[in-house]
Amino acid sequence: MPKITLCFKDVKIREYPIAERQPLTIGRRHSNDIVIDNPAVSGNHARIEPVATTFILKDLDSTNGTFVNEEKIAIHILRHNDVILIGNHKLIFDCSDHLKASSKVRDDYDVGKTRVLNVKSYHDLNKKSADSLPSEVHHGHDSEGQKANNLSFFSRLLRKILG
């Protein structure tokens, strides 16, 4: 199970498991899953949300910001060993168990070998996927304006998913 390790001045304070279907909140208020009692931390500072097989860190418009690997973020897809800085506290994202499980699945297959798909099923699935996209998403070679429209659509979709 993925976990967050909370540290202050390089001293480990506590580990928090991250449930794969439940968001994890971080902030100064006692209603948060990870409470950091420090005036540099906002009441509701950040949230980690499971999305499919990944975890997304979202800053909740905090006063002092949220940083990952020394870069300020608004939204960030977490990777193993990412270092999150909130106030003066470091939170280390550890998904080593998650990685071991997924590599075991990959070990059962020859990763370097391309598989042959059932062409008819693949074509039907591709057509179904294309038909289900909104009309504002253009198919084929995109002009710069069409790329901007597609990016705008997916940005709105991501905001809707993440709240």
C-alpha positions as a printed Julia matrix, in Angstrom:
163×3 Matrix{Float64}:
   0.0     0.0     0.0
   1.4     3.45   -0.87
   2.3     5.67    2.07
   3.39    9.16    3.04
   6.2     9.61    5.55
   5.98   12.92    7.43
   9.36   14.39    8.44
  10.48   17.53   10.22
  14.15   18.54   10.04
  14.95   15.11    8.55
  13.41   13.32   11.56
  10.65   10.86   10.72
   7.47   11.78   12.61
   4.92    9.3    11.31
   3.88    7.16    8.32
   0.41    7.43    6.8
  -0.95    4.71    4.5
  -2.81    5.98    1.44
  -6.01    4.1     0.65
  -6.36    3.44   -3.06
  -9.96    4.69   -3.24
 -10.05    7.48   -0.69
  -8.52   10.98   -0.79
  -6.02   11.96    1.88
  -6.15   15.55    3.17
  -3.23   17.54    4.56
  -3.41   20.72    6.63
  -3.33   22.44   10.01
  -6.99   21.71   10.92
  -7.66   18.64   13.02
 -10.22   17.42   10.47
  -7.38   16.53    8.05
  -5.97   13.03    7.66
  -2.43   14.4     8.07
  -2.38   17.25   10.59
   0.65   19.54   10.52
   0.37   21.93   13.45
   2.49   24.75   12.05
   1.46   28.34   11.26
   3.08   28.1     7.79
   0.55   25.39    6.87
  -2.95   26.36    5.73
  -6.0    24.88    7.45
  -6.8    22.82    4.35
  -3.49   22.86    2.52
  -3.4    19.96    0.04
  -5.09   16.72   -0.93
  -3.84   13.45   -2.43
  -6.41   11.81   -4.66
  -6.27    8.31   -6.13
  -7.05    8.4    -9.85
  -6.99    5.07  -11.67
  -3.57    3.59  -10.81
  -1.91    6.89   -9.86
  -2.08    9.46   -7.09
  -2.53   13.17   -7.74
  -1.41   15.85   -5.29
  -3.47   19.02   -5.45
  -2.71   22.28   -3.67
  -5.93   23.67   -2.17
  -5.08   27.34   -2.78
  -2.85   27.37    0.27
  -1.2    30.6     1.38
   2.41   29.38    1.16
   2.02   26.83   -1.63
   2.85   23.17   -2.06
   6.18   22.06   -3.51
   7.25   18.76   -5.03
  10.97   18.16   -5.49
  11.56   21.9    -4.9
   9.07   23.06   -7.57
   5.81   24.82   -6.72
   2.8    22.9    -7.98
  -0.95   23.31   -8.32
  -1.53   19.71   -9.42
   1.11   16.98   -9.64
   1.04   13.27  -10.47
   3.04   11.69   -7.66
   5.94    9.38   -8.41
   7.82    7.05   -6.08
  10.13    9.0    -3.71
   8.7    12.44   -4.58
   9.44   14.88   -1.75
   6.51   17.14   -0.92
   7.27   20.31    1.04
   4.43   21.86    3.03
   5.52   24.61    5.37
   8.74   23.33    6.96
   7.66   19.69    6.78
   8.68   17.1     4.19
   6.3    14.37    3.14
   7.88   11.52    1.19
   5.67    9.54   -1.19
   6.49    5.83   -1.16
   4.76    3.48   -3.55
   7.41    0.73   -3.59
   4.83   -1.96   -2.76
   2.65   -0.67   -5.59
   5.64   -0.8    -7.99
   6.55   -4.35   -6.93
   3.01   -5.53   -7.6
   2.89   -3.94  -11.06
   6.37   -5.23  -11.99
   5.28   -8.77  -11.06
   2.47   -8.49  -13.59
   4.94   -7.19  -16.21
   7.34  -10.06  -15.43
   4.69  -12.52  -16.61
   4.94  -11.06  -20.13
   7.74  -10.34  -22.56
   7.71   -6.55  -22.24
   9.81   -6.03  -25.38
   7.47   -8.0   -27.62
   4.55   -6.34  -29.41
   1.32   -8.31  -29.26
  -0.93   -8.8   -32.28
  -4.45   -7.58  -31.66
  -7.66   -8.84  -33.15
  -7.85   -6.21  -35.91
 -11.64   -6.09  -36.11
 -12.04   -5.69  -32.33
  -9.32   -3.03  -32.31
 -10.98   -1.11  -35.16
 -14.41   -1.31  -33.46
 -12.96   -0.12  -30.14
 -11.11    2.73  -31.85
 -14.29    3.84  -33.66
 -16.35    3.61  -30.46
 -13.75    5.71  -28.6
 -13.66    8.32  -31.37
 -17.47    8.51  -31.51
 -17.69    9.04  -27.76
 -15.37   12.07  -27.73
 -17.09   15.47  -27.66
 -17.25   17.25  -30.98
 -14.89   19.93  -29.69
 -12.06   17.37  -29.71
 -10.7    17.29  -33.26
  -9.39   14.07  -34.81
  -6.45   13.92  -37.2
  -3.79   16.57  -37.74
  -4.42   19.47  -35.4
  -3.75   23.11  -36.12
  -2.44   25.24  -33.25
  -5.98   26.52  -32.58
  -7.38   22.99  -32.49
  -4.59   21.9   -30.12
  -5.49   24.79  -27.82
  -9.19   23.77  -27.94
  -8.28   20.16  -27.14
  -6.02   21.27  -24.28
  -8.78   23.52  -22.96
 -11.29   20.65  -23.07
  -8.97   18.27  -21.23
  -8.05   20.96  -18.68
 -11.75   21.48  -17.92
 -12.24   17.71  -17.7
  -9.33   17.37  -15.26
 -10.68   20.25  -13.12
 -14.09   18.55  -13.05
 -12.58   15.24  -11.96
 -10.38   16.8    -9.29
 -12.95   19.28   -8.0
